[in-house]
Coordinates of C-alpha atoms and ligand atoms in Angstrom, one line a residue:
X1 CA 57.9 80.1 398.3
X2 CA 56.9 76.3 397.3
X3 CA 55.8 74.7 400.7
X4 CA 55.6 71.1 401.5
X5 CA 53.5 69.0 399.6
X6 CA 50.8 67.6 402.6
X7 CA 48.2 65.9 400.6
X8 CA 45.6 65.4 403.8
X9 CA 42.5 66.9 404.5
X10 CA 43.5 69.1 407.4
X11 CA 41.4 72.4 407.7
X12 CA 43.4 74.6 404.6
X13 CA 42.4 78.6 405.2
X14 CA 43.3 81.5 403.4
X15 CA 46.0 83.3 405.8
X16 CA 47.3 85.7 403.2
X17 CA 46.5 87.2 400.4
X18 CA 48.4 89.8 397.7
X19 CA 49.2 91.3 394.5
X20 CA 52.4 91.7 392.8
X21 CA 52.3 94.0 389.5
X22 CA 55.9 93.8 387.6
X23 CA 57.2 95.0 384.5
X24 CA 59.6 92.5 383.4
X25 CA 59.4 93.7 379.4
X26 CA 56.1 93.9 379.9
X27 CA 53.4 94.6 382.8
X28 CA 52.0 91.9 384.5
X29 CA 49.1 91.0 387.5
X30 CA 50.0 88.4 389.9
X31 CA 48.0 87.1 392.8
X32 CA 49.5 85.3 395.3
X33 CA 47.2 83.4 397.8
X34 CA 49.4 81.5 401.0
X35 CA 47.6 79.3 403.6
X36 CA 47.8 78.1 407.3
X37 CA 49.9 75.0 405.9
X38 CA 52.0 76.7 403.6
X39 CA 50.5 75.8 400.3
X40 CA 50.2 78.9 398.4
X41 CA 48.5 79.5 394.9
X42 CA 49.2 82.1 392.4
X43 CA 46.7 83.4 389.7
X44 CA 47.5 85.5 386.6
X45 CA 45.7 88.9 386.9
X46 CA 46.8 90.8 383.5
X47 CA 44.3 93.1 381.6
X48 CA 46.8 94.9 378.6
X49 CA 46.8 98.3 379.1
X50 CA 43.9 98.1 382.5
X51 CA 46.2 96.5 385.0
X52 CA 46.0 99.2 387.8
X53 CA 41.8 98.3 387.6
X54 CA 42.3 95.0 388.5
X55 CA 45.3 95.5 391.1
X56 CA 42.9 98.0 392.8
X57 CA 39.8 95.3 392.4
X58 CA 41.7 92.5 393.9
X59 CA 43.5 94.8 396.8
X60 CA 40.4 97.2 397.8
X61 CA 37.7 94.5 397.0
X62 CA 38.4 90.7 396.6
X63 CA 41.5 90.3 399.3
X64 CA 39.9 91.0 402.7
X65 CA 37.0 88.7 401.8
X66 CA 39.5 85.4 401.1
X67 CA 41.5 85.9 404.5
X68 CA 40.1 83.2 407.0
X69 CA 38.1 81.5 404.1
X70 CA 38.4 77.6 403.0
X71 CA 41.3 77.7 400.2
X72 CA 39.2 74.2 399.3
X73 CA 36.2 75.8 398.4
X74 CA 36.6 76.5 394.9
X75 CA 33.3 76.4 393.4
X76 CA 31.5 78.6 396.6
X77 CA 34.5 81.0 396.2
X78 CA 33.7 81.8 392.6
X79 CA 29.4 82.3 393.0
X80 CA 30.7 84.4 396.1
X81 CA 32.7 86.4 393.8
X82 CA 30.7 86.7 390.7
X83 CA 27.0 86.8 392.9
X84 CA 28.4 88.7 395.6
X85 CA 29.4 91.4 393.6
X86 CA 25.6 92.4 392.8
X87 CA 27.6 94.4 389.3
X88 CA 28.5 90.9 387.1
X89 CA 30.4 89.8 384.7
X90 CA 32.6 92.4 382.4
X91 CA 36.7 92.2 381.9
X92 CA 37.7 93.5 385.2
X93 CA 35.6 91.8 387.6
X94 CA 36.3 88.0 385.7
X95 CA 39.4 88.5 385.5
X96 CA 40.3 89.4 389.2
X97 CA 37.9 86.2 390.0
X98 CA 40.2 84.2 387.4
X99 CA 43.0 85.2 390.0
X100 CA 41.3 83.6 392.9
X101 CA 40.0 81.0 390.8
X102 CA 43.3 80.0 389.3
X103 CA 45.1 80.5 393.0
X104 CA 42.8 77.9 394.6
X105 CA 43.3 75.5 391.8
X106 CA 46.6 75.6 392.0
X107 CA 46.5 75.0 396.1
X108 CA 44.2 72.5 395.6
X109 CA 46.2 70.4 393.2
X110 CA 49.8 71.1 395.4
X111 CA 47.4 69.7 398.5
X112 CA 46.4 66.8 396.9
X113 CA 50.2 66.3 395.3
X114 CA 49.0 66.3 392.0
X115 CA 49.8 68.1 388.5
X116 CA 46.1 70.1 388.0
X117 CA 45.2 68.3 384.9
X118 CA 44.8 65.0 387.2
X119 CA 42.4 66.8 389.3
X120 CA 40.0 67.9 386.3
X121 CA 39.8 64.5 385.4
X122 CA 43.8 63.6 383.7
X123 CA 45.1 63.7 380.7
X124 CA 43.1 63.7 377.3
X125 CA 46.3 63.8 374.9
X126 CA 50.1 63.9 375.7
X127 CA 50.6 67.1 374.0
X128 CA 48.4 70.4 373.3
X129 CA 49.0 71.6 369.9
X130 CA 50.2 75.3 369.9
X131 CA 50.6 77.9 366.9
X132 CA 52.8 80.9 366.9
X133 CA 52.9 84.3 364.8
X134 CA 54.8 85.1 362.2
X135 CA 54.6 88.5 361.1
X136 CA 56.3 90.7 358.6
X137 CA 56.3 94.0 357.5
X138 CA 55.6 92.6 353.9
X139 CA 54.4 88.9 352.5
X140 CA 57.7 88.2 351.6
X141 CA 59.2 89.0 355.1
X142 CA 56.1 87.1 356.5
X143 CA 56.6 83.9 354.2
X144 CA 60.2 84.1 355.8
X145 CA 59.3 84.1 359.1
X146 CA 56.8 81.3 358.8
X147 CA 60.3 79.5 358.1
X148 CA 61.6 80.2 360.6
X149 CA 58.7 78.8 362.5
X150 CA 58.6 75.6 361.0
X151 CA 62.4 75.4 361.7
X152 CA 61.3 75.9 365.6
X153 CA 58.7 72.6 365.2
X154 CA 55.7 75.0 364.9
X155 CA 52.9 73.1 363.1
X156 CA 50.4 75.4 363.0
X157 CA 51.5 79.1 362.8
X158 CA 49.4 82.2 362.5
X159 CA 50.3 85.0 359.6
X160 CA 50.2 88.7 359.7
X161 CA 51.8 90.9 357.1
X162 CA 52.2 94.4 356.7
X163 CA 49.5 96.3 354.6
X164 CA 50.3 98.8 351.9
X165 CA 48.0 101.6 352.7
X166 CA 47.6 100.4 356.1
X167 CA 49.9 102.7 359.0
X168 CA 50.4 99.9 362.2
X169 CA 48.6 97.0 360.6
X170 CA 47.8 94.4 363.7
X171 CA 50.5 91.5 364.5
X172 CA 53.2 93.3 362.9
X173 CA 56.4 94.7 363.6
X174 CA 56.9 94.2 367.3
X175 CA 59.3 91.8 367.7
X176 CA 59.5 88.4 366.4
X177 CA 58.7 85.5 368.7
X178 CA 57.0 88.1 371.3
X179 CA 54.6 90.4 370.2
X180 CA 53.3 93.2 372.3
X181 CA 50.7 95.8 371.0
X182 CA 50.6 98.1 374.5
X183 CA 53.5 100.3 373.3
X184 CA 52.6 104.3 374.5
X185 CA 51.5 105.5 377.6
X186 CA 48.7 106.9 375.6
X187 CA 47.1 104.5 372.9
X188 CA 49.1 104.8 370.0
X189 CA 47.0 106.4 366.8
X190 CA 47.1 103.4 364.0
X191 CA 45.2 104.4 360.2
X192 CA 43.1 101.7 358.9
X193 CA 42.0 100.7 355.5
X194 CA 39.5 98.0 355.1
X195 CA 39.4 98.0 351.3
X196 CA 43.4 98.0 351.5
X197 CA 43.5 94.6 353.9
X198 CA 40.7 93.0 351.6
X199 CA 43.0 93.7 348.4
X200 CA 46.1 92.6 350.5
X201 CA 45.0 89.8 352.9
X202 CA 44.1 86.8 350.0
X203 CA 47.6 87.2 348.4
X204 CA 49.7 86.8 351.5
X205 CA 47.9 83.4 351.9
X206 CA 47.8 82.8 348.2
X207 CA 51.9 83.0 348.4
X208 CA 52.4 81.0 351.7
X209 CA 50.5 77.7 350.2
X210 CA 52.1 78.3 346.9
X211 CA 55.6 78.3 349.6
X212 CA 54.9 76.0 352.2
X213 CA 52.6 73.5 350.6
X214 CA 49.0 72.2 352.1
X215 CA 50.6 70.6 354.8
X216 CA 51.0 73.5 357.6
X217 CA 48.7 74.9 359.3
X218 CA 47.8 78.7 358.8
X219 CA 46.0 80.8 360.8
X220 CA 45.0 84.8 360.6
X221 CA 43.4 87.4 363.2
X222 CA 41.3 89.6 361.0
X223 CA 41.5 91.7 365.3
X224 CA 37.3 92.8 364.5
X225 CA 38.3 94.8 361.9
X226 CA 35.2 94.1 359.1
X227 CA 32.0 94.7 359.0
X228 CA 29.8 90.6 359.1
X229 CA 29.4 91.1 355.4
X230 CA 33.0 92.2 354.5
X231 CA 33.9 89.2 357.2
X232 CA 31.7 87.1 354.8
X233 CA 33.7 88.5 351.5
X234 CA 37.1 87.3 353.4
X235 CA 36.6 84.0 354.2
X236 CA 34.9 83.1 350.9
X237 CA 38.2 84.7 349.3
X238 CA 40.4 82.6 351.9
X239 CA 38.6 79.4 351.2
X240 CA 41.3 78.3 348.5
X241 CA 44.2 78.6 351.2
X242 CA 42.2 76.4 353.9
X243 CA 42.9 78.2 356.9
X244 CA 42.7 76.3 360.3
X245 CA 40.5 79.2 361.2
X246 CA 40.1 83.3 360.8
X247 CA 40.0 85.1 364.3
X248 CA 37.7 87.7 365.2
X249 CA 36.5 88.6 362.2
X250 CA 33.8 90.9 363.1
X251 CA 32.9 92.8 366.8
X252 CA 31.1 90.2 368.5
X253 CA 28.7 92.0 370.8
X254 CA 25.9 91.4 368.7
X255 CA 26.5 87.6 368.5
X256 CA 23.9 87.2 365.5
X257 CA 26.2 88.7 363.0
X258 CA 27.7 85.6 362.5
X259 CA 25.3 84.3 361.2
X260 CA 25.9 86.2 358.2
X261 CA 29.3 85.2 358.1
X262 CA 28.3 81.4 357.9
X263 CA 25.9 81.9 355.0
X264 CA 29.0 83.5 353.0
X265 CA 31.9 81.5 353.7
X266 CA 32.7 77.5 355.0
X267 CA 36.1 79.4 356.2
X268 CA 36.4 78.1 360.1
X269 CA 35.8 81.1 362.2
X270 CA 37.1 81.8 365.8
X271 CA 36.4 83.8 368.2
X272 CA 36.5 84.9 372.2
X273 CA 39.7 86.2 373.2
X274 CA 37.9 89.5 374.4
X275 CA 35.1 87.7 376.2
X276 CA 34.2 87.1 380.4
X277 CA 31.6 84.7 380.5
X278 CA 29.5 82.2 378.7
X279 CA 26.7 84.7 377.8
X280 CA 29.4 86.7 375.8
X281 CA 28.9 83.4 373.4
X282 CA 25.7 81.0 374.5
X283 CA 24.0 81.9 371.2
X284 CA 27.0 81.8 369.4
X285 CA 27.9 78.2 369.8
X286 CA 24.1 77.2 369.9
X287 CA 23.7 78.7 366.9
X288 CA 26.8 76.8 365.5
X289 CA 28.2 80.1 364.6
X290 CA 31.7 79.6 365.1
X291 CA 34.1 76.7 364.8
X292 CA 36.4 77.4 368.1
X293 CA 36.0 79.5 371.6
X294 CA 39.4 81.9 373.0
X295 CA 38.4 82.3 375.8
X296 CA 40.6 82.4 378.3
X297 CA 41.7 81.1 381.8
X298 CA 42.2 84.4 382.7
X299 CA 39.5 86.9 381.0
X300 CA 37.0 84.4 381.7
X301 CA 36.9 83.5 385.4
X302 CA 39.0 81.0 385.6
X303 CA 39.6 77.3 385.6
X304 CA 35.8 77.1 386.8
X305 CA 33.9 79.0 384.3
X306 CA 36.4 77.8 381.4
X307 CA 34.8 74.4 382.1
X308 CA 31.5 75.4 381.6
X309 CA 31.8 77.1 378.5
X310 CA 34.2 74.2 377.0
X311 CA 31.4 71.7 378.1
X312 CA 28.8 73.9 376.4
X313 CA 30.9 74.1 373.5
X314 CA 31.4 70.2 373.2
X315 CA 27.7 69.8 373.1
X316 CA 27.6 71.7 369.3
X317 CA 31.6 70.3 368.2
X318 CA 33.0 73.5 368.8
X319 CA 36.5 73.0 370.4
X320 CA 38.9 74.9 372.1
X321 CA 41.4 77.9 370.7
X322 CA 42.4 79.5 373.9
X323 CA 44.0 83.2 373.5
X324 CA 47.7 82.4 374.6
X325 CA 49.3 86.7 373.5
X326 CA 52.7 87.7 375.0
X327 CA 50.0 90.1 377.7
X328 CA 49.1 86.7 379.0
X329 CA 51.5 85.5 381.9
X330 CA 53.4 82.4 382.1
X331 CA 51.1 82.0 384.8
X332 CA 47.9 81.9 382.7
X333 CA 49.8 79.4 380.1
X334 CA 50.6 77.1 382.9
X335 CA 46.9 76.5 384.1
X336 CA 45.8 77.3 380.0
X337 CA 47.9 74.2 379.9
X338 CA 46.8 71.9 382.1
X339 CA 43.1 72.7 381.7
X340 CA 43.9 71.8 377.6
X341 CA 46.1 68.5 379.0
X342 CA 42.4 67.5 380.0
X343 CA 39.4 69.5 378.0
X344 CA 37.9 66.7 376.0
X345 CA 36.9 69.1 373.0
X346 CA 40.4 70.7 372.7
X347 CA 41.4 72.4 369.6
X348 CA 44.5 74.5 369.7
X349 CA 46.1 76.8 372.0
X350 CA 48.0 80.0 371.2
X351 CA 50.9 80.1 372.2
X352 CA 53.3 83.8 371.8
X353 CA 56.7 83.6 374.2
X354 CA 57.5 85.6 376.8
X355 CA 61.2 87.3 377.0
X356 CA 63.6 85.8 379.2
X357 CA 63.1 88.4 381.5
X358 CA 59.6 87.4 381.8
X359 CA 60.2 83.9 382.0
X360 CA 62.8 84.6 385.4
X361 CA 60.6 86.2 387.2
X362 CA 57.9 83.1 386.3
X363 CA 59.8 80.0 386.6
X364 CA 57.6 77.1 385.0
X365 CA 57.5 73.5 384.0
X366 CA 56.0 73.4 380.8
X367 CA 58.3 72.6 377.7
X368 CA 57.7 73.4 374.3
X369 CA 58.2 70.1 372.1
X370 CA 57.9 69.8 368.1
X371 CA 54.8 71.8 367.9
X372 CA 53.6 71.3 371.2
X373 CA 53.2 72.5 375.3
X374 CA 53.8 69.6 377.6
X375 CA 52.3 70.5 380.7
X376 CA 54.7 69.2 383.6
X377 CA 53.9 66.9 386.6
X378 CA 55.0 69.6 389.6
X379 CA 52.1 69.5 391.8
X380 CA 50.0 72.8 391.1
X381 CA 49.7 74.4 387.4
X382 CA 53.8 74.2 387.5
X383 CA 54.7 77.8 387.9
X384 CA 55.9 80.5 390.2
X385 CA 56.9 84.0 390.9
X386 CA 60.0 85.2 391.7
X387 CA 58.9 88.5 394.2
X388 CA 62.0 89.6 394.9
X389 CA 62.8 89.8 390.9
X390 CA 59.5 91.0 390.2
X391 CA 60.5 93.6 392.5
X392 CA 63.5 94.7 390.3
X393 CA 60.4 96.0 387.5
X394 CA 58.5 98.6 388.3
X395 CA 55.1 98.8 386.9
X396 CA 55.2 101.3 383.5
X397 CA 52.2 102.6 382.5
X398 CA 51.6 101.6 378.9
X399 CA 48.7 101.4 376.7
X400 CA 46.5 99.5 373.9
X401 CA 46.9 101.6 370.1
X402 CA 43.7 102.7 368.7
X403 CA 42.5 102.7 364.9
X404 CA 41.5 105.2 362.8
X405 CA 39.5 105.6 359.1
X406 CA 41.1 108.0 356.6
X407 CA 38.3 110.1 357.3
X408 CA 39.2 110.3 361.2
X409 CA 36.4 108.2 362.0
X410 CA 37.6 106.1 365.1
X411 CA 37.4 102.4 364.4
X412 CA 38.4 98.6 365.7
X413 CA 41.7 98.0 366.5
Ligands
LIG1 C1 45.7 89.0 369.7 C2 46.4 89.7 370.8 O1 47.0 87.2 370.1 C3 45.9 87.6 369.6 O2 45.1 86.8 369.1 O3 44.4 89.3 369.4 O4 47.6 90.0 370.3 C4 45.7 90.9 371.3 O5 45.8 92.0 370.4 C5 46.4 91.3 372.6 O6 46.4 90.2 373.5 C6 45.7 92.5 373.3 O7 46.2 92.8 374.5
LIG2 MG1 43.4 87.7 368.4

């Protein structure tokens, strides 16, 4: 698949374009981009549980407009993308121009015969700091696992526990180093108990300082389950355990809510994993209402638009904390990497592993090393698909769970 490495300037045009969807443990989005010199780019495509909407985006809509285009012309690409399809912005439409955006990125740096973190401007630090999840379906099986962490090298590690009250708590349960939520074809009916998570969530930390010291880092995804003042309550309550940072504590559409958050609790707060573009979180980091942006190569238009929200971000010293889930291909981590190899305002990067069947069918370069990704020096963002393994997994339709109130009242999952 890998072509020669040219590094001149000869005329490099889009000759092919397609999409390979695979279930290899789990279902994944691929585009593949191949040019008139035999460079070709791949981009990660995945949406959990929407896949087929942005297979069908890229193959109906996107593909016949890159054949016979400049591979070089990143930037005009993605305004032809993201003006050109009149209906902006929102999860399908970034992430199918994340695809593109990631492909060319990926030519441009195996044209110039460089590793991609040279072409955004080279390498900021020599490793990017990743944390993992421990989960457990109590805190003691939770405190074990965050062991077993730091036996891996894992410095900073994320903790989720199961709930008593709570049926299908978030983070738990589903595997240990992989984690993936998308488990029926139809979304899976999970029963939710705010006052039980408030009750629960301050002793799990409580135990895993008491265990593991100040030294480790710990980190928790509240998944937009309270309401900004209940958000408020928890990371007031946290404060004592000195968390790195407490994920989407609150639904972030209404990006002022925040700021109710920040008048309760000094408790870092992080956010972005579900958002497309910088207006999902303008006023959120003007406002110096959070402490770290997930967004994502992949959910939010690429390499290109990533930039723009990580410089915006740098302006108020709010640093990176891209979402790195087992639903994001090893294609996504690979350019996730290099793009944190460089961003000046980096902060940490998620990192949950794929199976080994995942990682076949996308053979990469990037090593984990006593805590951190090292992004390699292949030419490109370091990894590739396997088609004719990809082949061997059929998609399987499978979808996001749901939450519930005791009262049946449908609520955040
Ligand atoms: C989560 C994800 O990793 C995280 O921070 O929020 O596990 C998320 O639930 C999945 O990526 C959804 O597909
Ligand atoms: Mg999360």
């Amino acid at each position: 698949m890998n072509a020669t490495i040219s590094g001149n300037n000869e005329k490099l045009t889009i000759r092919d374009a397609r999409v390979v969807v695979t279930c290899p443990g789990r279902n994944f989005v691929t585009l593949v981009i191949e040019t008139n010199q035999g460079i070709t780019g791949i981009g990660d495509a995945t949406l959990n549980g929407r896949e087929l909407a942005v297979a069908s985006y890229l193959n109906d809509h996107v593909i016949p407009n890159l054949i016979g285009r400049d591979a070089h012309r990143i930037e005009d690409m993605w305004q032809f993308l993201y003006r050109g399809a009149y209906w902006r912005r929102g999860p399908v439409t970034m992430t199918a121009i994340a695809a593109v955006d990631t492909a060319l990125w990926d030519i441009k740096a195996k044209a110039a015969g460089l590793p991609l973190y040279q072409l955004l401007g080279g390498r900021s630090r020599e490793g990017v700091l990743v944390y993992g999840h421990a989960n457990g379906a109590d805190i003691e099986a939770t405190v074990d696992q965050v062991g077993v962490y730091r036996e891996m090298g894992y410095r900073a590690i994320r903790a989720q526990s199961g709930i008593p009250g709570v049926k299908g708590a978030y983070g738990v349960g589903k595997g240990d180093l992989y984690y993936e939520p998308a488990d029926g074809t139809l979304p899976t009916e999970t029963l939710w108990s705010t006052t039980a998570y408030l009750n629960h969530a301050p002793k799990l930390f409580d135990r895993l300082r008491a265990v593991y010291g100040d030294e480790i880092e710990l980190l928790h995804d509240v998944h937009h389950r309270l309401t900004p003042i209940e958000a408020g309550r928890l990371g007031k309550a946290l404060e004592p355990y000195h968390l790195f940072w407490m994920e989407d504590s609150t639904p972030a559409e209404n990006q002022e809510a925040f700021r109710l958050i920040r008048q309760h609790t000094v408790t870092p707060l992080a956010v972005g994993e579900i958002f497309n573009s910088i207006w999902d979180c303008r006023e959120l980091i003007q406002h110096q209402l959070i402490d770290y942006i997930r967004t994502t190569v992949v959910h939010a238009g690429g390499i290109t638009h990533l930039r723009r929200i990580a410089d915006l971000a740098s302006l108020y010293q709010v640093r990176t904390g891209s979402h790195g889930a087992t639903d994001l291909s090893p294609v996504c981590m690979g350019a996730a990497l290099h793009f944190d190899t460089w961003v000046p305002n980096f902060g940490i990067q998620e990192y949950m592993r794929h199976s080994p069947e995942t990682d076949a069918v996308f053979p990469h370069d990037y090593r984990f090393d006593d805590g951190y990704l090292i992004a390699g020096e292949t030419p490109g963002h370091g990894v590739t698909i396997d088609e004719t393994l990809a082949a061997k997994y059929p998609y399987t339709p499978k979808q996001l769970p749901v939450a519930r109130l005791a009262d049946g009242t449908m609520w955040n999952w």
